[in-house]
Short mmCIF file of C-alpha atoms in Angstrom, two decimals:
data_model
loop_
_atom_site.label_atom_id
_atom_site.label_comp_id
_atom_site.label_asym_id
_atom_site.label_seq_id
_atom_site.Cartn_x
_atom_site.Cartn_y
_atom_site.Cartn_z
CA MET G 1 0.07 -0.10 0.07
CA ALA G 2 2.70 2.46 1.23
CA GLY G 3 4.78 1.90 -1.89
CA THR G 4 2.09 2.99 -4.33
CA ASP G 5 0.81 5.93 -2.20
CA THR G 6 1.21 9.05 -4.45
CA THR G 7 1.60 11.26 -1.53
CA LEU G 8 5.17 9.95 -1.22
CA SER G 9 6.42 11.18 -4.61
CA PRO G 10 4.66 14.38 -5.52
CA PHE G 11 7.61 15.86 -7.41
CA PRO G 12 9.23 15.14 -10.73
CA LYS G 13 11.76 12.35 -10.72
CA ASP G 14 14.73 14.89 -11.39
CA ILE G 15 14.28 16.68 -8.09
CA ALA G 16 17.19 16.10 -5.67
CA LEU G 17 16.88 13.42 -3.01
CA ALA G 18 15.30 14.42 0.20
CA PRO G 19 17.45 13.93 3.37
CA VAL G 20 16.96 10.98 5.72
CA ILE G 21 15.52 12.02 9.10
CA ILE G 22 17.08 10.15 11.98
CA LEU G 23 15.47 10.19 15.44
CA VAL G 24 17.74 9.19 18.10
CA SER G 25 16.08 7.67 21.20
CA PRO G 26 12.75 9.42 20.87
CA GLN G 27 10.46 9.04 23.98
CA LEU G 28 6.77 9.77 23.05
CA GLY G 29 5.22 7.79 20.07
CA GLU G 30 2.94 10.81 19.73
CA ASN G 31 6.06 12.92 18.75
CA ILE G 32 7.32 10.35 16.26
CA GLY G 33 4.02 10.48 14.66
CA MET G 34 4.07 14.32 14.60
CA CYS G 35 7.58 14.18 13.05
CA ALA G 36 6.13 11.91 10.36
CA ARG G 37 3.60 14.46 9.55
CA ALA G 38 5.95 17.20 9.48
CA MET G 39 8.28 15.25 7.18
CA LEU G 40 5.47 14.39 4.68
CA ASN G 41 4.28 18.08 4.75
CA CYS G 42 7.76 18.86 3.11
CA ALA G 43 7.87 15.71 0.87
CA VAL G 44 10.54 14.13 3.17
CA THR G 45 9.64 10.47 3.39
CA GLU G 46 12.53 8.39 4.82
CA LEU G 47 12.43 8.07 8.60
CA ARG G 48 14.95 6.13 10.64
CA ILE G 49 14.48 5.49 14.51
CA VAL G 50 17.22 4.45 16.96
CA ASN G 51 16.07 2.84 20.13
CA PRO G 52 12.63 4.41 20.64
CA ARG G 53 11.89 4.42 24.35
CA ASP G 54 8.55 2.91 24.17
CA GLY G 55 9.24 0.36 21.37
CA TRP G 56 8.17 0.03 17.89
CA PRO G 57 5.51 0.05 16.16
CA ASN G 58 3.84 2.58 18.51
CA PRO G 59 -0.05 3.04 18.18
CA GLY G 60 0.36 6.65 19.52
CA ALA G 61 2.62 7.43 16.66
CA THR G 62 0.01 6.31 14.10
CA SER G 63 -2.83 8.34 15.64
CA SER G 64 -0.76 11.64 15.78
CA ALA G 65 0.60 11.25 12.27
CA ALA G 66 -2.72 12.75 10.74
CA GLY G 67 -2.46 10.41 7.79
CA ALA G 68 1.31 10.37 7.15
CA THR G 69 1.23 6.59 8.05
CA ALA G 70 2.99 5.67 4.92
CA VAL G 71 6.15 7.35 6.38
CA LEU G 72 5.78 5.36 9.72
CA ASP G 73 5.06 2.15 7.77
CA GLN G 74 8.38 2.55 5.83
CA ALA G 75 10.46 3.58 8.80
CA ASN G 76 13.46 1.64 9.76
CA LEU G 77 14.51 0.72 13.31
CA TYR G 78 17.99 0.66 14.52
CA THR G 79 19.80 -0.16 17.74
CA SER G 80 22.69 2.26 17.44
CA THR G 81 23.33 5.50 15.82
CA LYS G 82 26.35 4.19 14.01
CA ASP G 83 24.22 1.55 12.12
CA ALA G 84 21.58 4.33 11.37
CA VAL G 85 24.14 6.39 9.55
CA ALA G 86 26.21 3.65 8.01
CA ASP G 87 25.21 4.07 4.41
CA LEU G 88 25.16 7.86 4.34
CA GLU G 89 27.63 10.17 2.92
CA PHE G 90 27.00 13.31 4.79
CA VAL G 91 25.27 13.63 8.17
CA LEU G 92 24.21 16.68 10.18
CA ALA G 93 23.37 16.63 13.87
CA THR G 94 20.86 19.02 15.09
CA THR G 95 21.49 20.70 18.35
CA ALA G 96 21.17 24.01 20.06
CA ARG G 97 23.69 23.43 22.79
CA PRO G 98 27.33 24.23 22.42
CA ARG G 99 29.50 21.02 22.23
CA GLU G 100 33.11 20.45 23.36
CA MET G 101 33.93 19.19 19.91
CA VAL G 102 35.23 21.10 16.81
CA LYS G 103 32.70 20.83 13.99
CA ASP G 104 31.26 23.25 11.42
CA ILE G 105 27.89 24.71 12.30
CA TYR G 106 25.32 25.07 9.52
CA SER G 107 22.19 27.23 9.67
CA THR G 108 18.98 25.65 8.35
CA ASP G 109 19.49 27.53 4.91
CA ALA G 110 23.11 26.66 4.78
CA ALA G 111 22.23 23.02 5.27
CA ALA G 112 19.51 23.02 2.72
CA LYS G 113 21.98 24.41 0.20
CA GLU G 114 24.75 21.94 1.24
CA ILE G 115 22.29 19.07 0.80
CA ARG G 116 21.11 20.30 -2.62
CA GLN G 117 24.67 20.79 -3.86
CA ARG G 118 25.60 17.32 -2.69
CA ASN G 119 22.74 15.74 -4.42
CA ALA G 120 23.18 17.74 -7.68
CA GLY G 121 26.53 16.09 -8.41
CA GLY G 122 25.21 12.47 -8.20
CA ILE G 123 23.86 10.34 -5.36
CA GLN G 124 25.19 11.43 -2.09
CA LYS G 125 22.74 10.36 0.43
CA CYS G 126 22.34 12.84 3.36
CA GLY G 127 20.88 12.54 6.79
CA ILE G 128 19.75 14.79 9.57
CA MET G 129 19.77 13.60 13.18
CA PHE G 130 17.55 14.73 16.09
CA GLY G 131 17.94 13.76 19.69
CA PRO G 132 15.37 12.74 22.39
CA GLU G 133 12.73 15.32 23.42
CA ARG G 134 14.37 16.68 26.63
CA ALA G 135 18.13 16.20 26.46
CA GLY G 136 18.85 16.30 22.74
CA LEU G 137 21.59 14.25 21.10
CA GLU G 138 24.52 13.03 23.28
CA ASN G 139 28.00 13.72 22.29
CA ASP G 140 28.51 10.06 21.50
CA ASP G 141 25.72 10.58 18.63
CA VAL G 142 26.81 14.00 17.60
CA VAL G 143 30.34 12.65 16.93
CA PHE G 144 28.95 10.50 14.03
CA ALA G 145 27.88 13.82 12.14
CA ASN G 146 30.06 15.64 9.66
CA ALA G 147 28.73 18.95 11.12
CA ILE G 148 26.13 20.57 13.45
CA LEU G 149 22.83 21.90 12.31
CA ASN G 150 21.67 24.83 14.42
CA ILE G 151 18.27 26.34 13.73
CA PRO G 152 18.55 30.06 13.83
CA LEU G 153 15.92 31.28 16.54
CA ASN G 154 15.33 34.05 19.02
CA PRO G 155 18.40 33.59 21.09
CA GLY G 156 16.34 34.48 24.23
CA PHE G 157 13.63 31.73 23.65
CA SER G 158 14.98 29.00 21.34
CA SER G 159 13.40 25.85 22.83
CA LEU G 160 11.39 23.83 20.15
CA ASN G 161 9.53 20.64 20.46
CA LEU G 162 10.85 17.70 18.33
CA ALA G 163 8.22 17.87 15.58
CA GLN G 164 8.73 21.55 15.21
CA ALA G 165 12.44 21.19 14.72
CA VAL G 166 11.93 18.59 12.10
CA LEU G 167 9.34 20.71 10.44
CA LEU G 168 11.62 23.81 10.25
CA VAL G 169 14.59 21.69 8.99
CA CYS G 170 12.46 19.77 6.33
CA PHE G 171 10.81 22.91 5.15
CA SER G 172 14.10 24.79 4.64
CA TRP G 173 15.10 21.92 2.53
CA LEU G 174 11.86 21.90 0.68
CA SER G 175 12.04 25.73 0.23
CA ALA G 176 15.53 25.46 -1.40
CA GLU G 177 14.13 22.84 -3.85
CA ASN G 178 10.37 23.67 -4.32
CA PRO G 179 9.19 24.66 -7.64
CA PHE G 180 6.12 26.08 -6.14
CA SER G 181 7.86 28.49 -3.75
CA ALA G 182 9.60 30.74 -6.35
CA GLN G 183 6.86 33.03 -6.93
CA GLU G 184 7.83 36.72 -6.23
CA ILE G 185 5.35 39.68 -5.99
CA ALA G 186 6.34 43.09 -7.03
CA THR G 187 4.43 46.31 -6.20
CA GLU G 188 5.02 49.99 -7.10
CA MET G 189 4.03 52.57 -4.57
CA GLY G 190 5.09 55.77 -6.35
CA ASP G 191 5.48 58.64 -3.74
CA THR G 192 2.33 58.24 -1.67
CA ALA G 193 1.71 55.98 1.39
CA PRO G 194 -0.78 53.09 1.69
CA ALA G 195 -3.91 53.92 3.51
CA LYS G 196 -4.77 52.37 6.88
CA LYS G 197 -7.36 49.64 6.95
CA GLU G 198 -9.75 51.79 9.15
CA ASP G 199 -9.52 54.63 6.56
CA VAL G 200 -10.69 52.40 3.80
CA GLU G 201 -13.31 50.87 5.95
CA PHE G 202 -14.74 54.44 6.87
CA LEU G 203 -14.90 55.10 3.04
CA LEU G 204 -16.70 51.77 2.60
CA ALA G 205 -19.12 52.47 5.37
CA GLN G 206 -20.06 55.77 3.86
CA LEU G 207 -20.39 54.17 0.43
CA GLU G 208 -22.60 51.44 1.71
CA ASP G 209 -24.88 54.10 3.38
CA GLU G 210 -25.24 56.03 0.22
CA LEU G 211 -25.81 52.87 -1.91
CA THR G 212 -28.50 51.76 0.56
CA GLN G 213 -30.20 55.17 0.41
CA GLY G 214 -30.04 55.07 -3.29
CA GLY G 215 -31.79 51.61 -3.56
CA PHE G 216 -28.67 49.95 -5.02
CA PHE G 217 -29.35 46.65 -2.97
CA ARG G 218 -32.59 45.47 -4.62
CA SER G 219 -32.50 42.19 -2.79
CA PRO G 220 -31.56 42.12 0.91
CA LEU G 221 -30.52 38.60 0.46
CA GLN G 222 -27.67 39.60 -2.09
CA LYS G 223 -26.58 42.47 -0.03
CA PRO G 224 -23.86 40.72 2.01
CA THR G 225 -22.42 39.06 -1.16
CA ILE G 226 -22.34 42.35 -3.09
CA LEU G 227 -20.81 44.24 -0.10
CA ARG G 228 -18.12 41.49 0.10
CA ASN G 229 -17.26 41.90 -3.42
CA ILE G 230 -16.96 45.65 -3.03
CA ARG G 231 -14.74 45.33 -0.14
CA ASN G 232 -12.64 42.72 -1.72
CA PHE G 233 -12.20 45.08 -4.78
CA PHE G 234 -11.05 48.02 -2.45
CA PHE G 235 -8.78 46.08 -0.34
CA ARG G 236 -7.27 44.04 -3.18
CA SER G 237 -6.17 47.27 -4.96
CA ALA G 238 -4.39 48.42 -1.81
CA PRO G 239 -5.52 52.05 -1.99
CA THR G 240 -2.99 54.82 -0.99
CA GLN G 241 -4.03 57.74 1.32
CA GLN G 242 -4.43 59.93 -1.88
CA ASP G 243 -6.83 57.12 -3.43
CA VAL G 244 -8.99 57.30 -0.36
CA ARG G 245 -9.24 61.04 -0.43
CA THR G 246 -10.10 60.82 -4.14
CA LEU G 247 -12.79 58.18 -3.67
CA HIS G 248 -14.40 60.19 -0.87
CA GLY G 249 -14.43 63.11 -3.36
CA ILE G 250 -16.11 60.73 -5.94
CA VAL G 251 -18.75 59.56 -3.58
CA SER G 252 -19.66 62.86 -2.36
CA CYS G 253 -19.82 64.27 -5.90
CA LEU G 254 -22.02 61.45 -7.17
CA THR G 255 -24.48 61.52 -4.06
CA GLY G 256 -24.56 65.38 -4.29
CA LYS G 257 -25.53 65.09 -8.03
CA ARG G 258 -28.30 62.63 -7.01
CA ARG G 259 -29.62 64.80 -4.27
CA ARG G 260 -29.59 67.65 -6.52
CA GLY G 261 -31.42 65.51 -9.15
CA GLN G 262 -33.92 64.37 -6.72
CA GLY G 263 -34.38 67.75 -4.98
CA MET U 1 6.56 42.15 34.15
CA ALA U 2 6.11 41.35 30.62
CA GLY U 3 7.10 44.75 29.61
CA THR U 4 10.54 44.29 30.97
CA ASP U 5 11.07 40.66 29.65
CA THR U 6 14.23 40.74 27.73
CA THR U 7 13.22 37.79 25.65
CA LEU U 8 10.79 40.05 23.83
CA SER U 9 13.45 42.21 22.17
CA PRO U 10 16.56 40.10 21.54
CA PHE U 11 17.51 42.12 18.42
CA PRO U 12 19.07 45.48 17.78
CA LYS U 13 16.59 48.35 17.65
CA ASP U 14 17.31 48.98 13.87
CA ILE U 15 15.86 45.59 12.90
CA ALA U 16 12.58 45.65 11.06
CA LEU U 17 9.31 45.50 12.95
CA ALA U 18 7.93 42.02 13.28
CA PRO U 19 4.42 41.29 11.65
CA VAL U 20 1.44 41.14 13.99
CA ILE U 21 -0.17 37.72 14.26
CA ILE U 22 -3.90 37.69 14.09
CA LEU U 23 -5.67 34.48 15.24
CA VAL U 24 -9.24 34.59 13.91
CA SER U 25 -11.64 32.44 15.87
CA PRO U 26 -9.24 29.91 17.40
CA GLN U 27 -10.85 27.08 18.99
CA LEU U 28 -8.36 25.45 21.61
CA GLY U 29 -6.62 27.53 24.17
CA GLU U 30 -3.67 24.86 23.90
CA ASN U 31 -3.24 25.98 20.28
CA ILE U 32 -3.20 29.47 21.05
CA GLY U 33 -0.44 28.94 23.51
CA MET U 34 1.59 26.97 21.17
CA CYS U 35 1.15 29.72 18.68
CA ALA U 36 2.50 32.16 21.21
CA ARG U 37 5.54 29.86 21.76
CA ALA U 38 6.20 29.54 17.96
CA MET U 39 6.00 33.25 17.78
CA LEU U 40 8.53 33.98 20.45
CA ASN U 41 10.97 31.31 19.00
CA CYS U 42 11.01 33.59 15.87
CA ALA U 43 11.11 37.01 18.04
CA VAL U 44 7.55 37.83 16.92
CA THR U 45 5.71 39.19 19.79
CA GLU U 46 2.45 40.95 18.89
CA LEU U 47 -0.51 38.68 19.17
CA ARG U 48 -4.20 39.70 18.37
CA ILE U 49 -7.15 37.36 18.91
CA VAL U 50 -10.44 37.57 17.28
CA ASN U 51 -13.49 35.95 19.06
CA PRO U 52 -11.66 32.92 20.82
CA ARG U 53 -14.23 30.14 20.99
CA ASP U 54 -13.53 29.36 24.67
CA GLY U 55 -13.05 32.89 25.87
CA TRP U 56 -10.00 34.89 27.05
CA PRO U 57 -7.79 34.58 29.01
CA ASN U 58 -7.61 30.73 28.80
CA PRO U 59 -5.54 28.72 31.29
CA GLY U 60 -4.95 25.96 28.65
CA ALA U 61 -3.03 28.61 26.47
CA THR U 62 -0.68 29.49 29.43
CA SER U 63 0.20 25.85 30.09
CA SER U 64 1.03 25.06 26.46
CA ALA U 65 2.89 28.28 25.92
CA ALA U 66 6.01 26.75 27.52
CA GLY U 67 7.30 30.06 28.95
CA ALA U 68 6.01 32.36 26.18
CA THR U 69 3.51 33.89 28.67
CA ALA U 70 4.72 37.42 27.90
CA VAL U 71 3.20 37.16 24.37
CA LEU U 72 -0.12 36.04 25.94
CA ASP U 73 -0.11 38.55 28.50
CA GLN U 74 0.25 41.42 25.91
CA ALA U 75 -2.28 39.85 23.42
CA ASN U 76 -5.20 42.09 22.39
CA LEU U 77 -8.65 40.77 22.10
CA TYR U 78 -11.08 41.91 19.29
CA THR U 79 -14.66 41.11 18.37
CA SER U 80 -14.25 41.55 14.83
CA THR U 81 -11.50 41.01 12.10
CA LYS U 82 -12.21 44.56 10.97
CA ASP U 83 -11.07 46.07 14.21
CA ALA U 84 -8.23 43.69 14.61
CA VAL U 85 -6.70 44.98 11.20
CA ALA U 86 -7.78 48.61 11.39
CA ASP U 87 -4.37 50.10 12.17
CA LEU U 88 -2.38 47.99 9.76
CA GLU U 89 -1.18 49.07 6.47
CA PHE U 90 -0.62 45.64 4.93
CA VAL U 91 -2.35 42.43 5.81
CA LEU U 92 -1.90 38.80 4.45
CA ALA U 93 -4.44 36.03 4.88
CA THR U 94 -2.96 32.54 5.33
CA THR U 95 -5.03 29.88 3.51
CA ALA U 96 -4.37 26.75 1.52
CA ARG U 97 -7.91 26.62 -0.17
CA PRO U 98 -8.50 28.47 -3.34
CA ARG U 99 -10.95 31.37 -2.88
CA GLU U 100 -13.23 32.71 -5.50
CA MET U 101 -11.91 36.33 -5.12
CA VAL U 102 -8.97 37.81 -7.15
CA LYS U 103 -6.02 38.40 -4.92
CA ASP U 104 -2.21 38.03 -5.27
CA ILE U 105 -0.82 34.93 -3.64
CA TYR U 106 2.45 35.19 -1.69
CA SER U 107 4.81 32.22 -0.79
CA THR U 108 6.31 32.38 2.63
CA ASP U 109 9.53 33.65 1.31
CA ALA U 110 7.93 36.34 -0.81
CA ALA U 111 5.75 37.45 2.08
CA ALA U 112 8.95 37.71 4.35
CA LYS U 113 10.60 39.88 1.62
CA GLU U 114 7.42 42.05 1.23
CA ILE U 115 7.09 42.80 4.85
CA ARG U 116 10.82 43.44 5.19
CA GLN U 117 10.68 45.97 2.18
CA ARG U 118 7.51 47.68 3.57
CA ASN U 119 9.29 48.12 7.00
CA ALA U 120 12.51 49.32 5.41
CA GLY U 121 10.96 52.48 4.08
CA GLY U 122 9.59 53.65 7.43
CA ILE U 123 6.80 52.36 9.73
CA GLN U 124 4.34 50.19 7.79
CA LYS U 125 2.80 47.78 10.12
CA CYS U 126 1.95 44.61 8.65
CA GLY U 127 -0.12 41.65 9.91
CA ILE U 128 -0.83 37.98 9.06
CA MET U 129 -4.06 36.37 9.59
CA PHE U 130 -4.69 32.70 10.50
CA GLY U 131 -8.23 31.00 10.64
CA PRO U 132 -9.62 28.62 13.11
CA GLU U 133 -8.10 25.13 13.40
CA ARG U 134 -10.49 23.05 11.17
CA ALA U 135 -12.20 25.27 8.56
CA GLY U 136 -9.52 28.21 8.15
CA LEU U 137 -10.41 31.70 7.30
CA GLU U 138 -13.85 32.68 5.98
CA ASN U 139 -14.13 34.60 2.83
CA ASP U 140 -15.63 37.43 4.96
CA ASP U 141 -12.25 37.53 6.81
CA VAL U 142 -9.94 36.94 3.86
CA VAL U 143 -11.53 39.93 2.24
CA PHE U 144 -9.84 42.30 4.67
CA ALA U 145 -6.39 41.23 3.37
CA ASN U 146 -4.39 42.78 0.74
CA ALA U 147 -3.24 39.24 -0.50
CA ILE U 148 -3.14 35.52 0.37
CA LEU U 149 -0.24 33.91 1.90
CA ASN U 150 0.20 30.17 0.84
CA ILE U 151 2.82 28.03 2.73
CA PRO U 152 4.37 26.00 -0.27
CA LEU U 153 4.07 22.37 0.99
CA ASN U 154 3.92 18.95 -0.54
CA PRO U 155 0.72 19.31 -2.52
CA GLY U 156 -0.30 15.72 -1.77
CA PHE U 157 -0.17 16.40 1.96
CA SER U 158 -0.33 20.02 2.97
CA SER U 159 -2.48 20.04 6.21
CA LEU U 160 -0.60 21.73 9.04
CA ASN U 161 -1.86 22.29 12.54
CA LEU U 162 -2.30 26.00 13.56
CA ALA U 163 0.82 26.44 15.55
CA GLN U 164 2.91 24.82 12.93
CA ALA U 165 1.58 27.33 10.18
CA VAL U 166 2.40 30.28 12.50
CA LEU U 167 5.95 28.69 13.04
CA LEU U 168 6.63 28.35 9.33
CA VAL U 169 5.41 31.84 8.52
CA CYS U 170 7.38 33.53 11.57
CA PHE U 171 10.49 31.46 10.82
CA SER U 172 10.44 32.64 7.23
CA TRP U 173 10.17 36.22 8.41
CA LEU U 174 13.05 35.88 10.89
CA SER U 175 15.02 34.13 8.46
CA ALA U 176 14.81 37.03 5.93
CA GLU U 177 16.01 39.15 8.94
CA ASN U 178 18.13 37.27 11.06
CA PRO U 179 21.76 38.26 11.56
CA PHE U 180 22.46 34.76 12.94
CA SER U 181 21.18 32.84 9.94
CA ALA U 182 23.61 34.02 7.27
CA GLN U 183 26.46 31.67 7.84
CA GLU U 184 27.50 29.90 4.67
CA ILE U 185 29.76 26.77 4.44
CA ALA U 186 32.05 25.96 1.48
CA THR U 187 33.65 22.72 0.78
CA GLU U 188 36.04 21.52 -1.96
CA MET U 189 35.79 17.87 -2.97
CA GLY U 190 38.42 17.65 -5.88
CA ASP U 191 37.69 14.77 -8.10
CA THR U 192 36.92 12.05 -5.50
CA ALA U 193 33.84 11.00 -3.79
CA PRO U 194 33.23 11.08 0.04
CA ALA U 195 33.44 7.76 1.81
CA LYS U 196 30.37 6.05 3.41
CA LYS U 197 30.18 6.28 7.05
CA GLU U 198 30.37 2.46 7.32
CA ASP U 199 33.86 2.51 5.57
CA VAL U 200 35.16 5.25 7.97
CA GLU U 201 33.74 3.26 10.92
CA PHE U 202 35.36 -0.08 9.63
CA LEU U 203 38.64 1.93 9.49
CA LEU U 204 38.20 3.24 13.04
CA ALA U 205 37.33 -0.23 14.36
CA GLN U 206 40.64 -1.68 12.91
CA LEU U 207 42.42 1.31 14.39
CA GLU U 208 40.93 0.78 17.83
CA ASP U 209 41.90 -2.88 17.67
CA GLU U 210 45.49 -2.09 16.85
CA LEU U 211 45.67 0.68 19.39
CA THR U 212 44.24 -1.66 22.09
CA GLN U 213 46.75 -4.31 21.21
CA GLY U 214 49.49 -1.83 21.39
CA GLY U 215 48.48 -0.72 24.90
CA PHE U 216 47.62 2.82 23.70
CA PHE U 217 44.88 3.08 26.17
CA ARG U 218 46.45 2.94 29.58
CA SER U 219 43.37 3.89 31.52
CA PRO U 220 40.27 1.99 30.73
CA LEU U 221 38.27 4.84 32.22
CA GLN U 222 39.75 7.31 29.56
CA LYS U 223 39.16 4.89 26.59
CA PRO U 224 35.72 6.06 25.52
CA THR U 225 36.75 9.72 25.70
CA ILE U 226 39.80 9.13 23.63
CA LEU U 227 37.87 7.00 21.10
CA ARG U 228 35.30 9.64 20.84
CA ASN U 229 37.85 12.29 20.03
CA ILE U 230 39.45 10.14 17.41
CA ARG U 231 36.08 9.29 15.84
CA ASN U 232 35.22 13.11 15.94
CA PHE U 233 38.41 13.91 14.17
CA PHE U 234 37.79 11.41 11.39
CA PHE U 235 34.33 12.21 10.94
CA ARG U 236 34.90 16.06 11.04
CA SER U 237 37.49 15.97 8.39
CA ALA U 238 34.95 14.18 6.04
CA PRO U 239 37.42 11.76 4.45
CA THR U 240 37.13 10.72 0.91
CA GLN U 241 37.13 7.02 -0.39
CA GLN U 242 40.76 7.68 -1.21
CA ASP U 243 41.66 9.05 2.34
CA VAL U 244 40.17 5.83 3.76
CA ARG U 245 42.29 3.77 1.57
CA THR U 246 45.24 5.70 2.37
CA LEU U 247 44.52 5.56 6.08
CA HIS U 248 44.15 1.82 5.84
CA GLY U 249 47.50 1.65 4.40
CA ILE U 250 48.96 3.93 7.04
CA VAL U 251 47.65 1.58 9.74
CA SER U 252 48.72 -1.58 8.18
CA CYS U 253 52.10 -0.14 7.57
CA LEU U 254 52.51 1.09 11.19
CA THR U 255 51.28 -2.19 12.81
CA GLY U 256 53.31 -4.21 10.36
CA LYS U 257 56.29 -2.18 11.50
CA ARG U 258 55.49 -2.68 15.32
CA ARG U 259 54.95 -6.46 14.64
CA ARG U 260 58.31 -6.70 12.83
CA GLY U 261 59.93 -4.60 15.67
CA GLN U 262 58.41 -6.94 18.26
CA GLY U 263 58.96 -10.25 16.35
#
């Protein structure tokens, strides 16, 4: 079943290999399941588990995976970190704590680029290790890595849970690869400033008032939909402060004309 | 207390303003707390909450915030999305579903750049809206946004929980700003390939054998530490296949010499 699950290979074949995720001594099955979900969110599918505290398979993992069961079904179990990394050419150890050993430190962005470059040249299989929930990786595990991966966060508040760490690392890899993430948006402002939302809203309230008085909304049922479309038009166009003044002028002008016509 | 919490402003004053995070009709207090934690991880501190289902304040939020209580204490409560965005100049609505209205779609990277650019010119306050856990934002909320923010994930498995969505959006903003994330790593490989971990490990096992026989480890207590240092040295240097062959040759040569000397 898992082998034919199309969610596991959403990308063209020529896309680079995703890194292997290695969980060393994870404690709660629930966290393993949430890691599997985070991985599959980012099209990362190969999970290795070293000495899970509560054994394997773990029903708690399945229930928290939110459908990413194919990742769990295909996960491989190991009794040592050494065995879990044996067939890999390049391994990073995720840790926030400083270690007494000399190793390069990669940010998530730098790690994503490194893995992409290593994959580009051929088939270098890369892995990223994560330690148990509370203590993180031990030095005897870190030593198997080529370098350290540090997720650059608020230095005053950098503690993440396991699945969030996996999510950020996998998302950084995906973003470096993702054909869907490249879209750029450009806007020109000229020499005016954008209006505040409340100024636009005030304009819209006036307009609605006038339109209601003018009998614009023939069906009360359709009024909310029509108003939403109007509001969407005005917010989408990101009016400037000058635009808002101009639009007020237009509304006043048009209603003045109607009043004169009616009067 | 919260106002003097140093974790709220870890960066130099000249760094751009973080976006405001707006949770519209969130359901579980626990999720609000996890959002606050994810925000503070990324140095994003201003939270606005529109009509939380279970009221506010919510003890469940505090217990899941893992110490990010300053964000919760300073959060502002609103009874409408309109009021929550009133003082903002630029607002994005996070949604994965297609909508019937015409709006630009930003990726997380494009959104991070846009917010940085808008902040760079002066004080344009930006906000990012997130909908309730199951259904996401309603069209009547999306309409208040200038554009849509779409987190580019595996299209076959893109469902995130609320706090994870907040984390990815805030982390993308932080990464575009973060003075700590810029580190790049460069490596030169020449025309050889890196060795597999198991080949390095096999070499180390042989070396350990020979060192034990040669009486290298005088104190059994120190042996693990010395071995770890040796392993760290070899893995850190990322030996190539050629290096491993050479090192085998060196070990054989040296031990052969010792045996000849002893024989």
